[in-house]
PDB file of C-alpha atoms (C1' of nucleotides) in Angstrom:
ATOM      1  CA  MET A   1      27.970   4.995   9.203  1.00 57.00           C
ATOM      2  CA  ARG A   2      29.928   3.715  12.156  1.00 56.00           C
ATOM      3  CA  PRO A   3      33.431   5.722  13.291  1.00 54.00           C
ATOM      4  CA  ALA A   4      36.025   3.539  12.774  1.00 54.00           C
ATOM      5  CA  GLU A   5      35.921   3.051  16.911  1.00 54.00           C
ATOM      6  CA  SER A   6      39.596   1.195  17.855  1.00 62.00           C
ATOM      7  CA  ASP A   7      42.239   1.096  15.958  1.00 76.00           C
ATOM      8  CA  TYR A   8      42.374  -1.916  13.993  1.00 92.00           C
ATOM      9  CA  ALA A   9      42.205  -1.259  10.222  1.00 96.00           C
ATOM     10  CA  ALA A  10      40.047  -4.350   9.669  1.00 97.00           C
ATOM     11  CA  ASN A  11      37.302  -2.159  11.146  1.00 96.00           C
ATOM     12  CA  VAL A  12      37.619   0.839   8.858  1.00 96.00           C
ATOM     13  CA  THR A  13      37.342  -1.640   6.746  1.00 97.00           C
ATOM     14  CA  LEU A  14      33.795  -2.770   8.129  1.00 98.00           C
ATOM     15  CA  GLY A  15      32.593   0.815   9.066  1.00 96.00           C
ATOM     16  CA  ILE A  16      32.621   1.530   5.034  1.00 97.00           C
ATOM     17  CA  ILE A  17      31.063  -1.414   4.051  1.00 97.00           C
ATOM     18  CA  GLU A  18      28.687  -2.059   6.541  1.00 96.00           C
ATOM     19  CA  GLY A  19      24.851  -0.820   5.779  1.00 95.00           C
ATOM     20  CA  LYS A  20      22.230  -2.716   4.512  1.00 95.00           C
ATOM     21  CA  TRP A  21      22.052  -2.700   1.070  1.00 97.00           C
ATOM     22  CA  LYS A  22      26.440  -1.779   0.343  1.00 98.00           C
ATOM     23  CA  LEU A  23      27.479  -4.957  -0.472  1.00 98.00           C
ATOM     24  CA  LEU A  24      24.376  -5.322  -3.076  1.00 97.00           C
ATOM     25  CA  LEU A  25      25.017  -2.072  -4.363  1.00 98.00           C
ATOM     26  CA  LEU A  26      28.502  -3.112  -4.827  1.00 98.00           C
ATOM     27  CA  CYS A  27      27.964  -6.032  -6.636  1.00 97.00           C
ATOM     28  CA  HIS A  28      25.064  -4.829  -8.927  1.00 97.00           C
ATOM     29  CA  MET A  29      28.251  -1.779 -10.271  1.00 98.00           C
ATOM     30  CA  HIS A  30      31.116  -4.414 -10.370  1.00 97.00           C
ATOM     31  CA  ASN A  31      28.283  -6.361 -13.074  1.00 96.00           C
ATOM     32  CA  GLY A  32      28.517  -2.876 -14.737  1.00 97.00           C
ATOM     33  CA  THR A  33      27.501   0.956 -15.113  1.00 98.00           C
ATOM     34  CA  LYS A  34      23.796   0.915 -13.691  1.00 98.00           C
ATOM     35  CA  ARG A  35      21.287   3.998 -13.519  1.00 98.00           C
ATOM     36  CA  PHE A  36      19.378   5.312 -10.103  1.00 97.00           C
ATOM     37  CA  CYS A  37      16.175   3.598  -9.947  1.00 96.00           C
ATOM     38  CA  GLU A  38      17.949   0.337 -11.866  1.00 97.00           C
ATOM     39  CA  PHE A  39      18.667  -0.341  -8.213  1.00 97.00           C
ATOM     40  CA  THR A  40      15.420   0.679  -6.983  1.00 95.00           C
ATOM     41  CA  SER A  41      14.194  -2.291  -9.037  1.00 94.00           C
ATOM     42  CA  LEU A  42      17.235  -4.813  -8.600  1.00 95.00           C
ATOM     43  CA  ILE A  43      16.512  -4.839  -5.163  1.00 95.00           C
ATOM     44  CA  PRO A  44      13.331  -4.768  -3.728  1.00 93.00           C
ATOM     45  CA  GLY A  45      12.609  -2.982  -0.334  1.00 92.00           C
ATOM     46  CA  LEU A  46      14.923  -0.583  -1.277  1.00 96.00           C
ATOM     47  CA  THR A  47      13.779   2.351  -0.631  1.00 96.00           C
ATOM     48  CA  GLN A  48      15.138   5.947  -2.603  1.00 97.00           C
ATOM     49  CA  LYS A  49      16.354   7.461   0.805  1.00 97.00           C
ATOM     50  CA  VAL A  50      18.539   4.529   1.553  1.00 97.00           C
ATOM     51  CA  LEU A  51      19.452   4.210  -1.822  1.00 98.00           C
ATOM     52  CA  THR A  52      20.755   8.332  -2.081  1.00 98.00           C
ATOM     53  CA  TYR A  53      22.382   7.307   1.190  1.00 97.00           C
ATOM     54  CA  GLN A  54      24.151   4.755   0.909  1.00 98.00           C
ATOM     55  CA  LEU A  55      25.461   5.636  -2.926  1.00 98.00           C
ATOM     56  CA  ARG A  56      26.609   9.043  -1.221  1.00 98.00           C
ATOM     57  CA  GLU A  57      28.214   7.753   1.746  1.00 97.00           C
ATOM     58  CA  LEU A  58      29.814   4.719  -1.032  1.00 98.00           C
ATOM     59  CA  GLU A  59      30.907   7.979  -3.118  1.00 98.00           C
ATOM     60  CA  ALA A  60      31.985   9.629  -0.291  1.00 96.00           C
ATOM     61  CA  ASN A  61      34.792   7.506   0.015  1.00 96.00           C
ATOM     62  CA  GLY A  62      35.872   6.728  -3.395  1.00 97.00           C
ATOM     63  CA  LEU A  63      34.233   3.665  -4.104  1.00 98.00           C
ATOM     64  CA  VAL A  64      31.555   4.926  -6.461  1.00 98.00           C
ATOM     65  CA  GLU A  65      31.263   7.319  -9.742  1.00 98.00           C
ATOM     66  CA  ARG A  66      28.738   9.745  -9.662  1.00 98.00           C
ATOM     67  CA  LYS A  67      27.653  10.656 -13.203  1.00 97.00           C
ATOM     68  CA  ILE A  68      24.896  13.487 -14.078  1.00 97.00           C
ATOM     69  CA  TYR A  69      23.436  13.730 -17.265  1.00 96.00           C
ATOM     70  CA  PRO A  70      21.951  17.047 -17.902  1.00 92.00           C
ATOM     71  CA  GLU A  71      18.969  15.679 -20.155  1.00 91.00           C
ATOM     72  CA  ILE A  72      15.344  15.271 -19.026  1.00 86.00           C
ATOM     73  CA  PRO A  73      14.007  13.581 -18.183  1.00 90.00           C
ATOM     74  CA  PRO A  74      17.473  13.472 -15.724  1.00 94.00           C
ATOM     75  CA  ARG A  75      19.787  10.770 -15.525  1.00 96.00           C
ATOM     76  CA  VAL A  76      21.650   9.786 -13.163  1.00 98.00           C
ATOM     77  CA  GLU A  77      24.358   6.548 -13.755  1.00 98.00           C
ATOM     78  CA  TYR A  78      26.530   4.738 -10.659  1.00 98.00           C
ATOM     79  CA  SER A  79      29.633   2.840 -11.833  1.00 98.00           C
ATOM     80  CA  LEU A  80      32.359   1.182  -9.124  1.00 98.00           C
ATOM     81  CA  THR A  81      36.026   3.445  -9.536  1.00 98.00           C
ATOM     82  CA  ALA A  82      39.046   1.560 -10.048  1.00 98.00           C
ATOM     83  CA  TYR A  83      39.202   2.248  -5.566  1.00 98.00           C
ATOM     84  CA  GLY A  84      35.819   0.558  -5.417  1.00 98.00           C
ATOM     85  CA  GLU A  85      37.137  -2.448  -7.959  1.00 98.00           C
ATOM     86  CA  SER A  86      39.974  -3.110  -5.149  1.00 98.00           C
ATOM     87  CA  LEU A  87      37.248  -4.546  -2.684  1.00 98.00           C
ATOM     88  CA  VAL A  88      35.995  -7.297  -5.303  1.00 98.00           C
ATOM     89  CA  PRO A  89      38.648  -9.573  -4.021  1.00 98.00           C
ATOM     90  CA  LEU A  90      36.637  -9.326  -0.632  1.00 98.00           C
ATOM     91  CA  LEU A  91      33.778  -9.445  -1.453  1.00 98.00           C
ATOM     92  CA  ASP A  92      34.628 -12.113  -3.167  1.00 97.00           C
ATOM     93  CA  LEU A  93      35.843 -14.431  -0.079  1.00 98.00           C
ATOM     94  CA  MET A  94      32.947 -12.792   1.561  1.00 98.00           C
ATOM     95  CA  ASN A  95      30.415 -14.163  -0.374  1.00 97.00           C
ATOM     96  CA  GLN A  96      32.094 -17.278  -0.968  1.00 97.00           C
ATOM     97  CA  TRP A  97      32.526 -17.698   3.066  1.00 97.00           C
ATOM     98  CA  GLY A  98      28.395 -16.936   3.782  1.00 97.00           C
ATOM     99  CA  GLN A  99      28.117 -19.537   0.809  1.00 96.00           C
ATOM    100  CA  ASP A 100      29.715 -21.796   2.384  1.00 96.00           C
ATOM    101  CA  HIS A 101      28.349 -21.063   6.202  1.00 96.00           C
ATOM    102  CA  GLN A 102      24.564 -20.995   4.906  1.00 94.00           C
ATOM    103  CA  LYS A 103      25.526 -24.715   3.365  1.00 94.00           C
ATOM    104  CA  LEU A 104      26.683 -26.081   6.185  1.00 93.00           C
ATOM    105  CA  LYS A 105      23.442 -24.703   8.405  1.00 90.00           C
ATOM    106  CA  ALA A 106      21.834 -26.573   6.245  1.00 92.00           C
ATOM    107  CA  ALA A 107      23.718 -29.582   6.380  1.00 94.00           C
ATOM    108  CA  LEU A 108      22.895 -29.573   9.996  1.00 87.00           C
ATOM    109  CA  GLU A 109      18.818 -29.807   9.946  1.00 79.00           C
TER     110      GLU A 109
ATOM    111  CA  MET B   1      22.516  -8.923  14.731  1.00 57.00           C
ATOM    112  CA  ARG B   2      21.240  -7.988  10.950  1.00 56.00           C
ATOM    113  CA  PRO B   3      19.017 -11.021  10.149  1.00 54.00           C
ATOM    114  CA  ALA B   4      20.837 -11.616   6.416  1.00 54.00           C
ATOM    115  CA  GLU B   5      18.726 -10.031   3.695  1.00 54.00           C
ATOM    116  CA  SER B   6      18.361 -10.606   0.458  1.00 62.00           C
ATOM    117  CA  ASP B   7      19.761 -13.268  -0.867  1.00 77.00           C
ATOM    118  CA  TYR B   8      23.725 -12.253  -1.551  1.00 92.00           C
ATOM    119  CA  ALA B   9      25.969 -14.915   0.550  1.00 96.00           C
ATOM    120  CA  ALA B  10      28.375 -12.057   1.809  1.00 97.00           C
ATOM    121  CA  ASN B  11      25.207 -10.129   3.313  1.00 96.00           C
ATOM    122  CA  VAL B  12      25.642 -13.274   5.868  1.00 96.00           C
ATOM    123  CA  THR B  13      29.546 -13.039   6.189  1.00 97.00           C
ATOM    124  CA  LEU B  14      28.232  -9.119   7.247  1.00 98.00           C
ATOM    125  CA  GLY B  15      26.103 -10.030   9.540  1.00 96.00           C
ATOM    126  CA  ILE B  16      28.442 -12.205  11.237  1.00 97.00           C
ATOM    127  CA  ILE B  17      31.446 -10.066  11.775  1.00 97.00           C
ATOM    128  CA  GLU B  18      29.685  -6.920  11.627  1.00 96.00           C
ATOM    129  CA  GLY B  19      28.912  -5.355  15.730  1.00 95.00           C
ATOM    130  CA  LYS B  20      31.116  -2.929  17.102  1.00 95.00           C
ATOM    131  CA  TRP B  21      33.921  -5.374  18.670  1.00 97.00           C
ATOM    132  CA  LYS B  22      33.931  -8.525  17.232  1.00 98.00           C
ATOM    133  CA  LEU B  23      36.136  -8.141  14.645  1.00 98.00           C
ATOM    134  CA  LEU B  24      38.832  -7.154  17.892  1.00 97.00           C
ATOM    135  CA  LEU B  25      37.472 -10.043  19.459  1.00 98.00           C
ATOM    136  CA  LEU B  26      38.427 -12.565  16.658  1.00 98.00           C
ATOM    137  CA  CYS B  27      41.640 -10.756  16.245  1.00 97.00           C
ATOM    138  CA  HIS B  28      42.858 -11.224  20.365  1.00 97.00           C
ATOM    139  CA  MET B  29      41.381 -14.717  20.371  1.00 98.00           C
ATOM    140  CA  HIS B  30      44.029 -15.386  16.859  1.00 97.00           C
ATOM    141  CA  ASN B  31      46.558 -14.063  19.757  1.00 96.00           C
ATOM    142  CA  GLY B  32      45.961 -16.819  21.615  1.00 97.00           C
ATOM    143  CA  THR B  33      42.937 -17.869  24.138  1.00 98.00           C
ATOM    144  CA  LYS B  34      41.948 -15.212  25.981  1.00 98.00           C
ATOM    145  CA  ARG B  35      39.719 -14.854  29.576  1.00 98.00           C
ATOM    146  CA  PHE B  36      36.905 -13.021  29.699  1.00 97.00           C
ATOM    147  CA  CYS B  37      38.348 -10.299  31.330  1.00 96.00           C
ATOM    148  CA  GLU B  38      41.398  -9.943  29.268  1.00 97.00           C
ATOM    149  CA  PHE B  39      38.806  -7.894  26.871  1.00 97.00           C
ATOM    150  CA  THR B  40      38.128  -5.713  28.876  1.00 95.00           C
ATOM    151  CA  SER B  41      41.677  -4.466  29.864  1.00 94.00           C
ATOM    152  CA  LEU B  42      42.649  -5.257  26.171  1.00 95.00           C
ATOM    153  CA  ILE B  43      40.121  -3.086  24.945  1.00 95.00           C
ATOM    154  CA  PRO B  44      38.834   0.164  26.698  1.00 93.00           C
ATOM    155  CA  GLY B  45      35.407   1.179  26.109  1.00 92.00           C
ATOM    156  CA  LEU B  46      34.767  -2.400  25.765  1.00 96.00           C
ATOM    157  CA  THR B  47      31.427  -2.855  28.836  1.00 96.00           C
ATOM    158  CA  GLN B  48      31.349  -6.039  29.878  1.00 97.00           C
ATOM    159  CA  LYS B  49      27.260  -6.281  28.723  1.00 97.00           C
ATOM    160  CA  VAL B  50      27.810  -5.486  25.498  1.00 97.00           C
ATOM    161  CA  LEU B  51      31.305  -7.953  25.513  1.00 98.00           C
ATOM    162  CA  THR B  52      29.001 -10.642  26.982  1.00 98.00           C
ATOM    163  CA  TYR B  53      26.827  -9.750  24.399  1.00 97.00           C
ATOM    164  CA  GLN B  54      28.995 -10.291  21.191  1.00 98.00           C
ATOM    165  CA  LEU B  55      30.627 -13.167  22.506  1.00 98.00           C
ATOM    166  CA  ARG B  56      27.192 -15.317  22.839  1.00 98.00           C
ATOM    167  CA  GLU B  57      27.096 -14.880  19.267  1.00 97.00           C
ATOM    168  CA  LEU B  58      29.830 -15.029  17.872  1.00 98.00           C
ATOM    169  CA  GLU B  59      29.504 -18.586  19.810  1.00 98.00           C
ATOM    170  CA  ALA B  60      26.376 -19.098  18.787  1.00 96.00           C
ATOM    171  CA  ASN B  61      27.331 -19.389  15.038  1.00 96.00           C
ATOM    172  CA  GLY B  62      30.204 -21.494  16.252  1.00 97.00           C
ATOM    173  CA  LEU B  63      32.836 -18.996  15.834  1.00 98.00           C
ATOM    174  CA  VAL B  64      34.196 -19.249  19.701  1.00 98.00           C
ATOM    175  CA  GLU B  65      34.259 -22.133  22.371  1.00 98.00           C
ATOM    176  CA  ARG B  66      33.731 -21.339  25.619  1.00 98.00           C
ATOM    177  CA  LYS B  67      35.076 -23.125  27.614  1.00 97.00           C
ATOM    178  CA  ILE B  68      33.903 -22.733  31.579  1.00 97.00           C
ATOM    179  CA  TYR B  69      36.310 -24.052  34.453  1.00 96.00           C
ATOM    180  CA  PRO B  70      33.904 -24.758  37.804  1.00 92.00           C
ATOM    181  CA  GLU B  71      36.466 -23.699  40.024  1.00 90.00           C
ATOM    182  CA  ILE B  72      36.425 -20.372  42.692  1.00 86.00           C
ATOM    183  CA  PRO B  73      37.423 -17.711  41.595  1.00 89.00           C
ATOM    184  CA  PRO B  74      35.389 -19.001  38.453  1.00 94.00           C
ATOM    185  CA  ARG B  75      37.037 -18.985  34.755  1.00 97.00           C
ATOM    186  CA  VAL B  76      36.228 -19.017  32.057  1.00 98.00           C
ATOM    187  CA  GLU B  77      38.008 -18.954  28.605  1.00 98.00           C
ATOM    188  CA  TYR B  78      37.204 -17.945  24.510  1.00 98.00           C
ATOM    189  CA  SER B  79      39.042 -19.775  22.191  1.00 98.00           C
ATOM    190  CA  LEU B  80      38.748 -19.511  18.165  1.00 98.00           C
ATOM    191  CA  THR B  81      37.233 -22.822  16.962  1.00 98.00           C
ATOM    192  CA  ALA B  82      38.258 -24.103  13.811  1.00 98.00           C
ATOM    193  CA  TYR B  83      35.565 -22.819  12.210  1.00 97.00           C
ATOM    194  CA  GLY B  84      36.352 -19.382  13.171  1.00 98.00           C
ATOM    195  CA  GLU B  85      39.996 -19.403  12.109  1.00 98.00           C
ATOM    196  CA  SER B  86      38.498 -20.200   8.513  1.00 98.00           C
ATOM    197  CA  LEU B  87      37.722 -16.533   9.087  1.00 98.00           C
ATOM    198  CA  VAL B  88      40.795 -15.494   9.580  1.00 98.00           C
ATOM    199  CA  PRO B  89      42.188 -15.540   5.765  1.00 98.00           C
ATOM    200  CA  LEU B  90      38.819 -12.328   5.404  1.00 98.00           C
ATOM    201  CA  LEU B  91      40.097 -10.335   8.915  1.00 98.00           C
ATOM    202  CA  ASP B  92      43.739 -10.595   7.419  1.00 97.00           C
ATOM    203  CA  LEU B  93      42.344  -9.139   3.563  1.00 98.00           C
ATOM    204  CA  MET B  94      39.800  -6.656   5.513  1.00 98.00           C
ATOM    205  CA  ASN B  95      43.095  -5.335   8.081  1.00 97.00           C
ATOM    206  CA  GLN B  96      44.907  -5.407   4.682  1.00 97.00           C
ATOM    207  CA  TRP B  97      42.644  -2.812   3.244  1.00 97.00           C
ATOM    208  CA  GLY B  98      42.075  -0.772   5.654  1.00 97.00           C
ATOM    209  CA  GLN B  99      45.366   0.081   6.254  1.00 96.00           C
ATOM    210  CA  ASP B 100      45.645   0.476   2.632  1.00 96.00           C
ATOM    211  CA  HIS B 101      42.844   2.838   3.068  1.00 96.00           C
ATOM    212  CA  GLN B 102      43.774   4.792   5.878  1.00 94.00           C
ATOM    213  CA  LYS B 103      47.252   5.645   3.803  1.00 95.00           C
ATOM    214  CA  LEU B 104      45.622   6.357   1.350  1.00 93.00           C
ATOM    215  CA  LYS B 105      43.167   8.816   3.196  1.00 91.00           C
ATOM    216  CA  ALA B 106      46.763  10.183   4.911  1.00 92.00           C
ATOM    217  CA  ALA B 107      47.645  11.443   1.546  1.00 94.00           C
ATOM    218  CA  LEU B 108      45.471  12.885   0.656  1.00 87.00           C
ATOM    219  CA  GLU B 109      46.124  16.266   3.293  1.00 78.00           C
TER     220      GLU B 109
ATOM    221  C1'  DC C   1      13.841  10.178 -13.346  1.00 68.99           C
ATOM    222  C1'  DG C   2      16.391  11.116  -9.303  1.00 68.99           C
ATOM    223  C1'  DG C   3      16.645  12.522  -6.065  1.00 68.99           C
ATOM    224  C1'  DC C   4      15.221  15.779  -0.891  1.00 68.99           C
ATOM    225  C1'  DA C   5      12.395  16.792   3.566  1.00 68.99           C
ATOM    226  C1'  DT C   6       9.866  14.981   7.588  1.00 68.99           C
ATOM    227  C1'  DC C   7       8.122  11.583  11.075  1.00 68.99           C
ATOM    228  C1'  DC C   8       8.338   7.935  13.235  1.00 68.99           C
ATOM    229  C1'  DC C   9      10.698   3.174  14.539  1.00 68.99           C
ATOM    230  C1'  DT C  10      13.725   0.107  15.355  1.00 68.99           C
ATOM    231  C1'  DC C  11      17.959  -2.051  17.307  1.00 68.99           C
ATOM    232  C1'  DG C  12      22.519  -2.321  18.741  1.00 68.99           C
ATOM    233  C1'  DT C  13      25.814   0.021  21.866  1.00 68.99           C
ATOM    234  C1'  DG C  14      25.938   1.874  26.388  1.00 68.99           C
ATOM    235  C1'  DA C  15      26.165   3.714  32.086  1.00 68.99           C
ATOM    236  C1'  DT C  16      24.979   1.911  36.034  1.00 68.99           C
ATOM    237  C1'  DA C  17      23.537  -1.294  39.630  1.00 68.99           C
ATOM    238  C1'  DC C  18      23.761  -5.694  41.467  1.00 68.99           C
ATOM    239  C1'  DT C  19      24.813 -11.321  42.169  1.00 68.99           C
ATOM    240  C1'  DG C  20      26.638 -16.434  42.872  1.00 68.99           C
TER     241       DG C  20
ATOM    242  C1'  DC D   1      35.762 -13.251  38.150  1.00 68.99           C
ATOM    243  C1'  DA D   2      31.892 -13.210  34.799  1.00 68.99           C
ATOM    244  C1'  DG D   3      28.360 -12.456  34.853  1.00 68.99           C
ATOM    245  C1'  DT D   4      22.925 -10.674  35.056  1.00 68.99           C
ATOM    246  C1'  DA D   5      19.098  -6.877  34.506  1.00 68.99           C
ATOM    247  C1'  DT D   6      17.724  -2.161  33.783  1.00 68.99           C
ATOM    248  C1'  DC D   7      17.157   1.746  31.742  1.00 68.99           C
ATOM    249  C1'  DA D   8      18.351   5.219  28.239  1.00 68.99           C
ATOM    250  C1'  DC D   9      19.939   6.659  24.153  1.00 68.99           C
ATOM    251  C1'  DG D  10      21.021   8.035  19.465  1.00 68.99           C
ATOM    252  C1'  DA D  11      21.992   6.340  14.489  1.00 68.99           C
ATOM    253  C1'  DG D  12      20.040   3.197  10.475  1.00 68.99           C
ATOM    254  C1'  DG D  13      16.904   2.052   8.197  1.00 68.99           C
ATOM    255  C1'  DG D  14      11.217   2.356   6.776  1.00 68.99           C
ATOM    256  C1'  DA D  15       6.874   5.331   5.262  1.00 68.99           C
ATOM    257  C1'  DT D  16       5.122   9.205   2.971  1.00 68.99           C
ATOM    258  C1'  DG D  17       4.730  13.620   0.028  1.00 68.99           C
ATOM    259  C1'  DC D  18       6.800  16.902  -2.464  1.00 68.99           C
ATOM    260  C1'  DC D  19      10.319  18.836  -5.722  1.00 68.99           C
ATOM    261  C1'  DG D  20      12.933  20.458 -10.475  1.00 68.99           C
TER     262       DG D  20
END
DNA sequence: CGGCATCCCTCGTGATACTG
DNA sequence: CAGTATCACGAGGGATGCCG
């Protein structure tokens, strides 16, 4: 994760949500608690190592809660914290803008 | 710039605004048209090469207009397009969230 | 199942020098 | 002033294999 360079606060936010799959992870968790293996089936191309890493970063920033069930076979569930939910408006806005942008690009062809 | 991986539209937005200095550049242009050299004095640590590159990406996405004045010495001015202005609410939201996040982190110490 | 360890490679960024 | 041209580096991400 990029350190928050310069004191522009938006860069702090960017540093937290940037990462190839983080937005997608947040989005899926917003739709409900997910298990580790669910992500890999929901998101083709996402490898375990990277998934682990990005979930840990989200967790470190307090956006995500990691619940371990001491069972055999092991079960770990990930969910958005209340703090993570505070990002939802931002995700929605980014999603909306991205959709509009894609439509605009498509219209130019 | 990262290609828009997966079809989650927010990722498209992320791909467009990510870059170490892009948010800052957008922010400064929102405060008014800027010349090339102004950026390098406004933003310590930003080199000419990277500035050029990031401005070109913003321009390629239609967010920024580049106006060349055929004078000696040369003058080039950069400003937000109307389309670029459509990102301002997003920048504000990111900035607000980032500020809150920093306050929260500070309060935890 | 839910990881961690290791190797590798690409890409964004940085440093520096040069040009019209 | 506003770039372009090279070289270099580190981090993020991908592939694979092993473990409790």
